[in-house]
Every structure is written in C-alpha cells, then in structure tokens.
Amino acid sequence: MKLVTSARALQEFLDADRAVGKTVGFVPTMGALHAGHLSLVDLAQKNSDVSVVSIFVNPLQFSPGEDFDKYPRSLEADSELLTEHKVDYLFAPSAKDVYPNGTDITQRAGVVGSTFEGASRPGHFDGMLTVVNRLMEIVEPNVVVFGEKDAQQVFMVRKLIGARFKDCQFLEGPTLRESSGLAMSSRNRNLDAEQTKIAEGISQQLLKLKSELETGSTVSEAISAHTEALRSLAQTKLDYLAVIDPQIFRPVDDNYQGAAKIIVAAKVGEVRLIDTMNVTIGKQ
Ligand code: AMP
C-alpha cells in the first residue's frame, strides 16, 4: 500500500493505473478505522481494480464547540489495517491540500440538510458535501462506497454523485455492529465502560422499536413510547428518534406502508452517536 499525502501525487498514481485500464474504487473516511470501514473497503475492492481509502478529519463539517479536536486519530494503526487489507492507496492529505483555494463552502445541502442531523449541527452537511465533492474531484473514482449507518449523509451524497459524478457508481454498505448490537463507530472509542452499556441499550431499543413496527404498532405511538424510554436513560440526551420515508427523508405518518428507516441521535456523556435501522411497515 502507498501512503500518499498530496492530491497531485495521488492523481499521478491513479492516472497511471487508469492508463492500463484499471478502475478505481474509493472509500472516504475520517479514520480511526474499524471493521465497519473495512467492510466498505471489501465492497470497493469487489467492484474495482484498485482501491483508495482517504483519511481526512474535515474541519468544515464540525461546528465550533463540536469534537473536532477530540475526534479519534490513529493514522499509524489505520495504515497497518489497510496494508493488511491490501488497499492500494491510503490518501491522508492535509487541509491545505484538500482546500488549496480556501475553505469556502462549495456545496449546499438544501432543505433536507437542515433537518435531523442538520438541525443539531448547522452547516454540517454543507461541509460534508463540500469535502466529498472535492475528494471526488481528486480521486475521480469509478465506484464510491458509503455506509448506510449515516443515513442522511447517504441520502445527500447519493444526490451529489448523481448530479455531478454521473459516471461513478454509488454503493451503500450495511452497518456493522458489535455482538451487543452497538453500531461500530470511531466515536465509540471515546465512551467509557458505563457509557458503552448505555449506548448498547439504545441500539437494543431500536431493535425493539423495529420489531414493534413490523408487528403492527402505530408509528406515532411506538415513537412516543420509545422516545420516553430513551429520554430516561442515564447520561443520555436524546436528540431525535424518528421513522422516515427513505425516498424523501421525511417522517412517515401512521398510514405509511413500505420500506422505512428508523433514525436516532443521542449524546451519551459528551459523545454524539447516531444509528439507523431499516424497517418494513404494514402488509408484508
Ligand atoms: P467516518 O469515518 O465515520 O466518517 O465513516 C466513513 C464511512 O464509513 C461512512 O460512509 C460511514 O457511513 C461508514 N461507516 C461508519 N460506521 C460504519 C459501520 N458501523 N458499518 C459500516 N459502515 C460504517
């Protein structure tokens, strides 16, 4: 595996690969890698000839006072994992390389971008889309892979790729979980033992909610019961719990039938966690 820190160097390597007919698969990350990230790498490798993983903690998607400084960073361990995983290029650029012309926002997330995650983290999705757009311009992949755990991100990135990178295939990987059901996340490293138990409790609640919705509970009643239960957890500040229509990323009403997503965000201690679960509502 080559560790590449400059955009120009990466482009030269990839141009040489493309010149001999190879396709490029890309997995953007913020590092502190876990098996969830590696499952996306597997997907990229299955669908392309050479793989690129980027590690860049994007300052533009953190608001002042968020955990940009505390976000876990472990480039050396990440690099070892990716080498074992036979990744071709680890792209770990500096902010100057990603944003040579300054950190102006170039992509706007629109209406959906100001709901749920966007309501709690103003500007987050503009910053996220701006970096994804920039990384896509640098890498020019044939295939790009994102995780469905970040459901709202996936919703928006899919649109960006469809509008601006039409020739790139967009793939979505399922969420990898610990045996407790807790979704793997880089931020889990910042939870202590008690907080980990609480976070596990949240994912178990999601599973219960999913099963209730799939066995005929009314959405509004189930959501309010589980909202109350989540609010009563120690050290937990529930941000939102909702069932959304994945086509429009808006809450469903009680008459909704079909594929939906449960989405949740909560702070456990100082750590903000999000999760999502697919659910089918109504007649199967
Ligand atoms: P991050 O480094 O957290 O920005 O995530 C990089 C990519 O990995 C995103 O597309 C995430 O959705 C995805 N990802 C994060 N956690 C998981 C997980 N537990 N399972 C699968 N993909 C994940």
PDB file of C-alpha atoms and ligand atoms in Angstrom:
ATOM      1  CA  MET A   1       0.000   0.000   0.000  1.00  0.00           C
ATOM      2  CA  LYS A   2       1.180   3.506  -0.797  1.00  0.00           C
ATOM      3  CA  LEU A   3       0.617   6.256   1.730  1.00  0.00           C
ATOM      4  CA  VAL A   4       0.002   9.400  -0.311  1.00  0.00           C
ATOM      5  CA  THR A   5      -0.361  12.823   1.237  1.00  0.00           C
ATOM      6  CA  SER A   6      -0.612  15.086  -1.784  1.00  0.00           C
ATOM      7  CA  ALA A   7      -3.519  15.324  -4.198  1.00  0.00           C
ATOM      8  CA  ARG A   8      -1.215  15.705  -7.175  1.00  0.00           C
ATOM      9  CA  ALA A   9       0.807  12.584  -6.291  1.00  0.00           C
ATOM     10  CA  LEU A  10      -2.373  10.544  -5.894  1.00  0.00           C
ATOM     11  CA  GLN A  11      -3.683  11.765  -9.239  1.00  0.00           C
ATOM     12  CA  GLU A  12      -0.422  10.755 -10.936  1.00  0.00           C
ATOM     13  CA  PHE A  13      -0.582   7.233  -9.479  1.00  0.00           C
ATOM     14  CA  LEU A  14      -4.239   6.843 -10.440  1.00  0.00           C
ATOM     15  CA  ASP A  15      -3.687   8.212 -13.945  1.00  0.00           C
ATOM     16  CA  ALA A  16      -1.038   5.522 -14.439  1.00  0.00           C
ATOM     17  CA  ASP A  17      -3.482   2.863 -13.210  1.00  0.00           C
ATOM     18  CA  ARG A  18      -6.236   4.147 -15.488  1.00  0.00           C
ATOM     19  CA  ALA A  19      -3.836   4.224 -18.434  1.00  0.00           C
ATOM     20  CA  VAL A  20      -3.563   0.423 -18.196  1.00  0.00           C
ATOM     21  CA  GLY A  21      -7.326   0.035 -17.980  1.00  0.00           C
ATOM     22  CA  LYS A  22      -7.787  -0.257 -14.230  1.00  0.00           C
ATOM     23  CA  THR A  23     -10.905   1.016 -12.467  1.00  0.00           C
ATOM     24  CA  VAL A  24     -10.750   2.877  -9.171  1.00  0.00           C
ATOM     25  CA  GLY A  25     -12.854   2.229  -6.045  1.00  0.00           C
ATOM     26  CA  PHE A  26     -12.940   4.868  -3.331  1.00  0.00           C
ATOM     27  CA  VAL A  27     -13.900   4.828   0.369  1.00  0.00           C
ATOM     28  CA  PRO A  28     -13.801   8.244   2.083  1.00  0.00           C
ATOM     29  CA  THR A  29     -13.368   8.126   5.880  1.00  0.00           C
ATOM     30  CA  MET A  30     -12.270  10.216   8.823  1.00  0.00           C
ATOM     31  CA  GLY A  31     -10.000   7.441  10.107  1.00  0.00           C
ATOM     32  CA  ALA A  32      -9.920   5.671  13.490  1.00  0.00           C
ATOM     33  CA  LEU A  33     -10.837   2.695  11.356  1.00  0.00           C
ATOM     34  CA  HIS A  34     -12.902  -0.274  12.491  1.00  0.00           C
ATOM     35  CA  ALA A  35     -14.411  -3.359  10.861  1.00  0.00           C
ATOM     36  CA  GLY A  36     -17.322  -1.273   9.539  1.00  0.00           C
ATOM     37  CA  HIS A  37     -14.941   0.810   7.444  1.00  0.00           C
ATOM     38  CA  LEU A  38     -13.151  -2.349   6.291  1.00  0.00           C
ATOM     39  CA  SER A  39     -16.437  -3.857   5.110  1.00  0.00           C
ATOM     40  CA  LEU A  40     -16.823  -0.831   2.820  1.00  0.00           C
ATOM     41  CA  VAL A  41     -13.276  -1.413   1.592  1.00  0.00           C
ATOM     42  CA  ASP A  42     -14.237  -5.017   0.747  1.00  0.00           C
ATOM     43  CA  LEU A  43     -17.163  -3.720  -1.278  1.00  0.00           C
ATOM     44  CA  ALA A  44     -14.949  -1.249  -3.145  1.00  0.00           C
ATOM     45  CA  GLN A  45     -12.362  -3.953  -3.867  1.00  0.00           C
ATOM     46  CA  LYS A  46     -15.016  -6.348  -5.175  1.00  0.00           C
ATOM     47  CA  ASN A  47     -16.233  -3.719  -7.608  1.00  0.00           C
ATOM     48  CA  SER A  48     -12.999  -2.171  -8.875  1.00  0.00           C
ATOM     49  CA  ASP A  49      -9.345  -2.940  -9.643  1.00  0.00           C
ATOM     50  CA  VAL A  50      -7.530  -0.506  -7.365  1.00  0.00           C
ATOM     51  CA  SER A  51      -8.747   0.815  -4.030  1.00  0.00           C
ATOM     52  CA  VAL A  52      -8.277   4.222  -2.455  1.00  0.00           C
ATOM     53  CA  VAL A  53      -9.176   4.963   1.182  1.00  0.00           C
ATOM     54  CA  SER A  54      -8.992   8.570   2.289  1.00  0.00           C
ATOM     55  CA  ILE A  55      -8.496   9.621   5.888  1.00  0.00           C
ATOM     56  CA  PHE A  56      -9.298  13.262   6.459  1.00  0.00           C
ATOM     57  CA  VAL A  57     -10.961  14.773   9.511  1.00  0.00           C
ATOM     58  CA  ASN A  58     -12.769  17.540   7.678  1.00  0.00           C
ATOM     59  CA  PRO A  59     -12.825  20.744   9.744  1.00  0.00           C
ATOM     60  CA  LEU A  60     -15.660  22.147   7.597  1.00  0.00           C
ATOM     61  CA  GLN A  61     -18.198  19.632   8.876  1.00  0.00           C
ATOM     62  CA  PHE A  62     -17.646  20.365  12.564  1.00  0.00           C
ATOM     63  CA  SER A  63     -19.339  23.365  14.190  1.00  0.00           C
ATOM     64  CA  PRO A  64     -17.462  25.438  16.762  1.00  0.00           C
ATOM     65  CA  GLY A  65     -17.633  23.607  20.098  1.00  0.00           C
ATOM     66  CA  GLU A  66     -18.027  20.162  18.486  1.00  0.00           C
ATOM     67  CA  ASP A  67     -15.499  17.336  18.850  1.00  0.00           C
ATOM     68  CA  PHE A  68     -13.081  18.204  16.009  1.00  0.00           C
ATOM     69  CA  ASP A  69     -10.107  18.285  18.420  1.00  0.00           C
ATOM     70  CA  LYS A  70     -11.274  15.220  20.325  1.00  0.00           C
ATOM     71  CA  TYR A  71     -12.145  13.195  17.223  1.00  0.00           C
ATOM     72  CA  PRO A  72     -10.043   9.993  17.481  1.00  0.00           C
ATOM     73  CA  ARG A  73      -6.974   9.940  15.229  1.00  0.00           C
ATOM     74  CA  SER A  74      -4.811   6.830  14.742  1.00  0.00           C
ATOM     75  CA  LEU A  75      -3.096   7.087  11.369  1.00  0.00           C
ATOM     76  CA  GLU A  76      -0.392   4.528  12.131  1.00  0.00           C
ATOM     77  CA  ALA A  77      -2.795   1.790  13.239  1.00  0.00           C
ATOM     78  CA  ASP A  78      -5.156   2.670  10.372  1.00  0.00           C
ATOM     79  CA  SER A  79      -2.313   2.384   7.913  1.00  0.00           C
ATOM     80  CA  GLU A  80      -1.429  -1.088   9.232  1.00  0.00           C
ATOM     81  CA  LEU A  81      -5.041  -2.241   8.947  1.00  0.00           C
ATOM     82  CA  LEU A  82      -5.313  -1.008   5.373  1.00  0.00           C
ATOM     83  CA  THR A  83      -1.990  -2.622   4.435  1.00  0.00           C
ATOM     84  CA  GLU A  84      -3.257  -5.962   5.799  1.00  0.00           C
ATOM     85  CA  HIS A  85      -6.419  -5.386   3.820  1.00  0.00           C
ATOM     86  CA  LYS A  86      -4.414  -4.953   0.605  1.00  0.00           C
ATOM     87  CA  VAL A  87      -5.628  -1.444  -0.070  1.00  0.00           C
ATOM     88  CA  ASP A  88      -3.626   0.183  -2.867  1.00  0.00           C
ATOM     89  CA  TYR A  89      -3.603   3.809  -1.716  1.00  0.00           C
ATOM     90  CA  LEU A  90      -4.159   5.460   1.633  1.00  0.00           C
ATOM     91  CA  PHE A  91      -4.776   9.120   0.869  1.00  0.00           C
ATOM     92  CA  ALA A  92      -4.147  11.202   4.001  1.00  0.00           C
ATOM     93  CA  PRO A  93      -3.970  14.800   2.819  1.00  0.00           C
ATOM     94  CA  SER A  94      -3.503  17.986   4.809  1.00  0.00           C
ATOM     95  CA  ALA A  95      -6.298  20.572   4.940  1.00  0.00           C
ATOM     96  CA  LYS A  96      -4.157  22.747   2.609  1.00  0.00           C
ATOM     97  CA  ASP A  97      -4.100  20.001   0.018  1.00  0.00           C
ATOM     98  CA  VAL A  98      -7.829  19.416   0.186  1.00  0.00           C
ATOM     99  CA  TYR A  99      -8.650  23.116   0.225  1.00  0.00           C
ATOM    100  CA  PRO A 100      -5.869  24.875  -1.725  1.00  0.00           C
ATOM    101  CA  ASN A 101      -8.192  27.771  -2.541  1.00  0.00           C
ATOM    102  CA  GLY A 102      -9.537  28.263   0.981  1.00  0.00           C
ATOM    103  CA  THR A 103     -12.347  26.682   2.932  1.00  0.00           C
ATOM    104  CA  ASP A 104     -15.366  28.258   1.252  1.00  0.00           C
ATOM    105  CA  ILE A 105     -18.437  26.070   1.134  1.00  0.00           C
ATOM    106  CA  THR A 106     -18.979  24.940  -2.463  1.00  0.00           C
ATOM    107  CA  GLN A 107     -21.943  22.592  -1.971  1.00  0.00           C
ATOM    108  CA  ARG A 108     -25.228  23.328  -0.206  1.00  0.00           C
ATOM    109  CA  ALA A 109     -27.298  20.594   1.370  1.00  0.00           C
ATOM    110  CA  GLY A 110     -30.709  22.233   0.809  1.00  0.00           C
ATOM    111  CA  VAL A 111     -33.857  21.639   2.833  1.00  0.00           C
ATOM    112  CA  VAL A 112     -33.166  18.075   3.989  1.00  0.00           C
ATOM    113  CA  GLY A 113     -29.755  19.311   5.101  1.00  0.00           C
ATOM    114  CA  SER A 114     -31.313  21.428   7.811  1.00  0.00           C
ATOM    115  CA  THR A 115     -33.384  18.633   9.378  1.00  0.00           C
ATOM    116  CA  PHE A 116     -32.343  15.952  11.923  1.00  0.00           C
ATOM    117  CA  GLU A 117     -28.501  15.950  11.896  1.00  0.00           C
ATOM    118  CA  GLY A 118     -28.537  19.300  10.132  1.00  0.00           C
ATOM    119  CA  ALA A 119     -30.861  20.861  12.717  1.00  0.00           C
ATOM    120  CA  SER A 120     -28.488  19.888  15.526  1.00  0.00           C
ATOM    121  CA  ARG A 121     -25.314  20.546  13.579  1.00  0.00           C
ATOM    122  CA  PRO A 122     -25.910  23.644  11.430  1.00  0.00           C
ATOM    123  CA  GLY A 123     -23.644  23.682   8.401  1.00  0.00           C
ATOM    124  CA  HIS A 124     -22.555  20.066   8.939  1.00  0.00           C
ATOM    125  CA  PHE A 125     -23.934  18.775   5.659  1.00  0.00           C
ATOM    126  CA  ASP A 126     -22.679  21.741   3.624  1.00  0.00           C
ATOM    127  CA  GLY A 127     -19.201  20.963   4.965  1.00  0.00           C
ATOM    128  CA  MET A 128     -19.594  17.231   4.399  1.00  0.00           C
ATOM    129  CA  LEU A 129     -20.796  17.676   0.799  1.00  0.00           C
ATOM    130  CA  THR A 130     -18.035  20.199   0.107  1.00  0.00           C
ATOM    131  CA  VAL A 131     -15.330  17.728   1.141  1.00  0.00           C
ATOM    132  CA  VAL A 132     -16.933  14.781  -0.650  1.00  0.00           C
ATOM    133  CA  ASN A 133     -17.180  16.877  -3.812  1.00  0.00           C
ATOM    134  CA  ARG A 134     -13.527  17.893  -3.517  1.00  0.00           C
ATOM    135  CA  LEU A 135     -12.306  14.350  -2.783  1.00  0.00           C
ATOM    136  CA  MET A 136     -14.334  13.057  -5.736  1.00  0.00           C
ATOM    137  CA  GLU A 137     -12.671  15.653  -7.986  1.00  0.00           C
ATOM    138  CA  ILE A 138      -9.244  14.500  -6.810  1.00  0.00           C
ATOM    139  CA  VAL A 139      -9.825  10.733  -6.956  1.00  0.00           C
ATOM    140  CA  GLU A 140     -12.277  10.558  -9.917  1.00  0.00           C
ATOM    141  CA  PRO A 141     -13.344   7.053  -8.900  1.00  0.00           C
ATOM    142  CA  ASN A 142     -15.443   4.614 -10.907  1.00  0.00           C
ATOM    143  CA  VAL A 143     -17.043   3.376  -7.699  1.00  0.00           C
ATOM    144  CA  VAL A 144     -17.542   5.165  -4.372  1.00  0.00           C
ATOM    145  CA  VAL A 145     -18.755   3.457  -1.188  1.00  0.00           C
ATOM    146  CA  PHE A 146     -20.574   4.926   1.815  1.00  0.00           C
ATOM    147  CA  GLY A 147     -22.098   3.287   4.897  1.00  0.00           C
ATOM    148  CA  GLU A 148     -25.845   3.243   5.400  1.00  0.00           C
ATOM    149  CA  LYS A 149     -25.323   3.921   9.121  1.00  0.00           C
ATOM    150  CA  ASP A 150     -25.080   7.610   8.226  1.00  0.00           C
ATOM    151  CA  ALA A 151     -28.483   7.539   6.563  1.00  0.00           C
ATOM    152  CA  GLN A 152     -28.921  11.253   5.991  1.00  0.00           C
ATOM    153  CA  GLN A 153     -25.372  11.566   4.662  1.00  0.00           C
ATOM    154  CA  VAL A 154     -26.035   8.730   2.220  1.00  0.00           C
ATOM    155  CA  PHE A 155     -29.270  10.396   1.107  1.00  0.00           C
ATOM    156  CA  MET A 156     -27.424  13.597   0.263  1.00  0.00           C
ATOM    157  CA  VAL A 157     -24.231  12.116  -1.142  1.00  0.00           C
ATOM    158  CA  ARG A 158     -26.207   9.889  -3.491  1.00  0.00           C
ATOM    159  CA  LYS A 159     -27.808  13.034  -4.927  1.00  0.00           C
ATOM    160  CA  LEU A 160     -24.450  14.795  -5.245  1.00  0.00           C
ATOM    161  CA  ILE A 161     -22.908  11.830  -7.073  1.00  0.00           C
ATOM    162  CA  GLY A 162     -25.979  11.510  -9.330  1.00  0.00           C
ATOM    163  CA  ALA A 163     -25.810  15.204 -10.235  1.00  0.00           C
ATOM    164  CA  ARG A 164     -22.065  15.865 -10.500  1.00  0.00           C
ATOM    165  CA  PHE A 165     -20.328  12.497 -10.945  1.00  0.00           C
ATOM    166  CA  LYS A 166     -22.775  10.632 -13.165  1.00  0.00           C
ATOM    167  CA  ASP A 167     -20.250   8.055 -14.355  1.00  0.00           C
ATOM    168  CA  CYS A 168     -19.401   6.949 -10.831  1.00  0.00           C
ATOM    169  CA  GLN A 169     -21.260   4.009  -9.314  1.00  0.00           C
ATOM    170  CA  PHE A 170     -22.576   4.764  -5.825  1.00  0.00           C
ATOM    171  CA  LEU A 171     -22.582   1.808  -3.417  1.00  0.00           C
ATOM    172  CA  GLU A 172     -24.003   1.630   0.074  1.00  0.00           C
ATOM    173  CA  GLY A 173     -22.658  -0.847   2.657  1.00  0.00           C
ATOM    174  CA  PRO A 174     -24.680  -2.285   5.556  1.00  0.00           C
ATOM    175  CA  THR A 175     -23.934  -1.242   9.150  1.00  0.00           C
ATOM    176  CA  LEU A 176     -21.509  -3.477  11.030  1.00  0.00           C
ATOM    177  CA  ARG A 177     -22.318  -3.952  14.707  1.00  0.00           C
ATOM    178  CA  GLU A 178     -20.595  -5.244  17.801  1.00  0.00           C
ATOM    179  CA  SER A 179     -22.048  -8.504  19.178  1.00  0.00           C
ATOM    180  CA  SER A 180     -24.023  -6.319  21.621  1.00  0.00           C
ATOM    181  CA  GLY A 181     -25.812  -4.715  18.665  1.00  0.00           C
ATOM    182  CA  LEU A 182     -23.979  -1.390  19.071  1.00  0.00           C
ATOM    183  CA  ALA A 183     -23.159   0.079  15.651  1.00  0.00           C
ATOM    184  CA  MET A 184     -19.404   0.319  15.212  1.00  0.00           C
ATOM    185  CA  SER A 185     -18.257   3.923  15.246  1.00  0.00           C
ATOM    186  CA  SER A 186     -14.940   5.711  15.622  1.00  0.00           C
ATOM    187  CA  ARG A 187     -16.563   7.781  18.355  1.00  0.00           C
ATOM    188  CA  ASN A 188     -17.249   4.642  20.454  1.00  0.00           C
ATOM    189  CA  ARG A 189     -13.578   4.924  21.474  1.00  0.00           C
ATOM    190  CA  ASN A 190     -14.488   7.994  23.489  1.00  0.00           C
ATOM    191  CA  LEU A 191     -17.132   6.142  25.563  1.00  0.00           C
ATOM    192  CA  ASP A 192     -16.220   4.784  28.993  1.00  0.00           C
ATOM    193  CA  ALA A 193     -17.475   1.349  30.120  1.00  0.00           C
ATOM    194  CA  GLU A 194     -20.715   2.655  31.636  1.00  0.00           C
ATOM    195  CA  GLN A 195     -21.460   4.832  28.629  1.00  0.00           C
ATOM    196  CA  THR A 196     -20.817   1.883  26.310  1.00  0.00           C
ATOM    197  CA  LYS A 197     -23.512  -0.076  28.162  1.00  0.00           C
ATOM    198  CA  ILE A 198     -25.899   2.841  27.758  1.00  0.00           C
ATOM    199  CA  ALA A 199     -25.112   3.100  24.044  1.00  0.00           C
ATOM    200  CA  GLU A 200     -25.751  -0.644  23.706  1.00  0.00           C
ATOM    201  CA  GLY A 201     -29.118  -0.078  25.392  1.00  0.00           C
ATOM    202  CA  ILE A 202     -30.007   2.477  22.729  1.00  0.00           C
ATOM    203  CA  SER A 203     -29.354   0.023  19.897  1.00  0.00           C
ATOM    204  CA  GLN A 204     -31.407  -2.621  21.708  1.00  0.00           C
ATOM    205  CA  GLN A 205     -34.277  -0.115  21.919  1.00  0.00           C
ATOM    206  CA  LEU A 206     -34.036   0.407  18.164  1.00  0.00           C
ATOM    207  CA  LEU A 207     -34.331  -3.317  17.598  1.00  0.00           C
ATOM    208  CA  LYS A 208     -37.417  -3.428  19.836  1.00  0.00           C
ATOM    209  CA  LEU A 209     -38.952  -0.496  18.011  1.00  0.00           C
ATOM    210  CA  LYS A 210     -38.262  -2.174  14.667  1.00  0.00           C
ATOM    211  CA  SER A 211     -39.924  -5.371  15.800  1.00  0.00           C
ATOM    212  CA  GLU A 212     -42.961  -3.493  17.158  1.00  0.00           C
ATOM    213  CA  LEU A 213     -43.375  -1.586  13.908  1.00  0.00           C
ATOM    214  CA  GLU A 214     -43.108  -4.804  11.940  1.00  0.00           C
ATOM    215  CA  THR A 215     -45.797  -6.441  14.023  1.00  0.00           C
ATOM    216  CA  GLY A 216     -48.401  -3.733  13.617  1.00  0.00           C
ATOM    217  CA  SER A 217     -47.714  -0.994  16.205  1.00  0.00           C
ATOM    218  CA  THR A 218     -48.773   2.504  15.186  1.00  0.00           C
ATOM    219  CA  VAL A 219     -45.753   4.614  14.280  1.00  0.00           C
ATOM    220  CA  SER A 220     -46.667   7.668  16.376  1.00  0.00           C
ATOM    221  CA  GLU A 221     -47.459   5.603  19.473  1.00  0.00           C
ATOM    222  CA  ALA A 222     -44.326   3.473  19.187  1.00  0.00           C
ATOM    223  CA  ILE A 223     -42.142   6.534  18.632  1.00  0.00           C
ATOM    224  CA  SER A 224     -43.514   8.370  21.653  1.00  0.00           C
ATOM    225  CA  ALA A 225     -43.131   5.324  23.941  1.00  0.00           C
ATOM    226  CA  HIS A 226     -39.526   4.767  22.859  1.00  0.00           C
ATOM    227  CA  THR A 227     -38.709   8.469  22.950  1.00  0.00           C
ATOM    228  CA  GLU A 228     -39.757   8.492  26.567  1.00  0.00           C
ATOM    229  CA  ALA A 229     -37.711   5.381  27.321  1.00  0.00           C
ATOM    230  CA  LEU A 230     -34.615   6.856  25.652  1.00  0.00           C
ATOM    231  CA  ARG A 231     -35.052  10.138  27.497  1.00  0.00           C
ATOM    232  CA  SER A 232     -34.981   8.287  30.803  1.00  0.00           C
ATOM    233  CA  LEU A 233     -31.545   6.701  30.165  1.00  0.00           C
ATOM    234  CA  ALA A 234     -28.714   7.910  32.407  1.00  0.00           C
ATOM    235  CA  GLN A 235     -26.142  10.314  30.877  1.00  0.00           C
ATOM    236  CA  THR A 236     -28.206  10.440  27.688  1.00  0.00           C
ATOM    237  CA  LYS A 237     -29.506  13.447  25.830  1.00  0.00           C
ATOM    238  CA  LEU A 238     -31.801  12.228  23.079  1.00  0.00           C
ATOM    239  CA  ASP A 239     -31.656  14.436  20.023  1.00  0.00           C
ATOM    240  CA  TYR A 240     -34.202  12.737  17.773  1.00  0.00           C
ATOM    241  CA  LEU A 241     -35.898   9.425  17.189  1.00  0.00           C
ATOM    242  CA  ALA A 242     -37.954   9.196  14.008  1.00  0.00           C
ATOM    243  CA  VAL A 243     -39.202   6.894  11.294  1.00  0.00           C
ATOM    244  CA  ILE A 244     -38.589   8.353   7.882  1.00  0.00           C
ATOM    245  CA  ASP A 245     -39.526   7.633   4.300  1.00  0.00           C
ATOM    246  CA  PRO A 246     -36.122   6.948   2.693  1.00  0.00           C
ATOM    247  CA  GLN A 247     -37.231   8.404  -0.657  1.00  0.00           C
ATOM    248  CA  ILE A 248     -37.693  11.919   0.780  1.00  0.00           C
ATOM    249  CA  PHE A 249     -36.050  11.682   4.201  1.00  0.00           C
ATOM    250  CA  ARG A 250     -39.156  12.976   5.990  1.00  0.00           C
ATOM    251  CA  PRO A 251     -41.098  11.424   8.870  1.00  0.00           C
ATOM    252  CA  VAL A 252     -43.799   8.958   7.846  1.00  0.00           C
ATOM    253  CA  ASP A 253     -47.365   9.239   9.114  1.00  0.00           C
ATOM    254  CA  ASP A 254     -49.414   6.460  10.681  1.00  0.00           C
ATOM    255  CA  ASN A 255     -50.850   5.406   7.302  1.00  0.00           C
ATOM    256  CA  TYR A 256     -47.452   4.795   5.745  1.00  0.00           C
ATOM    257  CA  GLN A 257     -46.706   1.359   4.361  1.00  0.00           C
ATOM    258  CA  GLY A 258     -43.483   0.003   2.946  1.00  0.00           C
ATOM    259  CA  ALA A 259     -39.755   0.425   3.423  1.00  0.00           C
ATOM    260  CA  ALA A 260     -38.768   2.974   6.063  1.00  0.00           C
ATOM    261  CA  LYS A 261     -35.803   3.814   8.264  1.00  0.00           C
ATOM    262  CA  ILE A 262     -35.660   4.342  11.987  1.00  0.00           C
ATOM    263  CA  ILE A 263     -33.125   7.065  12.734  1.00  0.00           C
ATOM    264  CA  VAL A 264     -31.793   8.091  16.113  1.00  0.00           C
ATOM    265  CA  ALA A 265     -29.212  10.501  17.508  1.00  0.00           C
ATOM    266  CA  ALA A 266     -28.247  10.956  21.134  1.00  0.00           C
ATOM    267  CA  LYS A 267     -25.415  12.277  23.177  1.00  0.00           C
ATOM    268  CA  VAL A 268     -24.120   9.796  25.734  1.00  0.00           C
ATOM    269  CA  GLY A 269     -21.901  11.786  28.046  1.00  0.00           C
ATOM    270  CA  GLU A 270     -20.025  14.022  25.613  1.00  0.00           C
ATOM    271  CA  VAL A 271     -20.165  11.561  22.727  1.00  0.00           C
ATOM    272  CA  ARG A 272     -22.723  12.082  19.983  1.00  0.00           C
ATOM    273  CA  LEU A 273     -23.910   8.805  18.464  1.00  0.00           C
ATOM    274  CA  ILE A 274     -26.211   8.130  15.534  1.00  0.00           C
ATOM    275  CA  ASP A 275     -27.733   4.936  14.258  1.00  0.00           C
ATOM    276  CA  THR A 276     -30.283   3.733  11.752  1.00  0.00           C
ATOM    277  CA  MET A 277     -32.267   0.560  11.120  1.00  0.00           C
ATOM    278  CA  ASN A 278     -34.296  -0.476   8.101  1.00  0.00           C
ATOM    279  CA  VAL A 279     -37.883  -1.420   8.830  1.00  0.00           C
ATOM    280  CA  THR A 280     -40.811  -2.546   6.713  1.00  0.00           C
ATOM    281  CA  ILE A 281     -44.122  -1.117   7.839  1.00  0.00           C
ATOM    282  CA  GLY A 282     -47.516  -2.579   7.055  1.00  0.00           C
ATOM    283  CA  LYS A 283     -48.582  -5.573   4.988  1.00  0.00           C
ATOM    284  CA  GLN A 284     -45.647  -7.786   4.007  1.00  0.00           C
TER     285      GLN A 284
HETATM  286  P1  AMP B   1     -16.485   8.056   9.145  1.00  0.00           P
HETATM  287  O1  AMP B   1     -15.033   7.711   9.187  1.00  0.00           O
HETATM  288  O2  AMP B   1     -17.181   7.828  10.447  1.00  0.00           O
HETATM  289  O3  AMP B   1     -16.771   9.373   8.503  1.00  0.00           O
HETATM  290  O4  AMP B   1     -17.140   6.984   8.189  1.00  0.00           O
HETATM  291  C1  AMP B   1     -16.632   6.685   6.923  1.00  0.00           C
HETATM  292  C2  AMP B   1     -17.602   5.777   6.227  1.00  0.00           C
HETATM  293  O5  AMP B   1     -17.764   4.583   6.982  1.00  0.00           O
HETATM  294  C3  AMP B   1     -19.004   6.401   6.103  1.00  0.00           C
HETATM  295  O6  AMP B   1     -19.521   6.096   4.813  1.00  0.00           O
HETATM  296  C4  AMP B   1     -19.775   5.717   7.196  1.00  0.00           C
HETATM  297  O7  AMP B   1     -21.156   5.633   6.928  1.00  0.00           O
HETATM  298  C5  AMP B   1     -19.149   4.336   7.200  1.00  0.00           C
HETATM  299  N1  AMP B   1     -19.337   3.643   8.474  1.00  0.00           N
HETATM  300  C6  AMP B   1     -19.195   4.159   9.718  1.00  0.00           C
HETATM  301  N2  AMP B   1     -19.524   3.247  10.646  1.00  0.00           N
HETATM  302  C7  AMP B   1     -19.896   2.128   9.980  1.00  0.00           C
HETATM  303  C8  AMP B   1     -20.352   0.822  10.376  1.00  0.00           C
HETATM  304  N3  AMP B   1     -20.515   0.503  11.663  1.00  0.00           N
HETATM  305  N4  AMP B   1     -20.621  -0.086   9.425  1.00  0.00           N
HETATM  306  C9  AMP B   1     -20.465   0.228   8.094  1.00  0.00           C
HETATM  307  N5  AMP B   1     -20.054   1.438   7.652  1.00  0.00           N
HETATM  308  C10 AMP B   1     -19.768   2.376   8.580  1.00  0.00           C
END
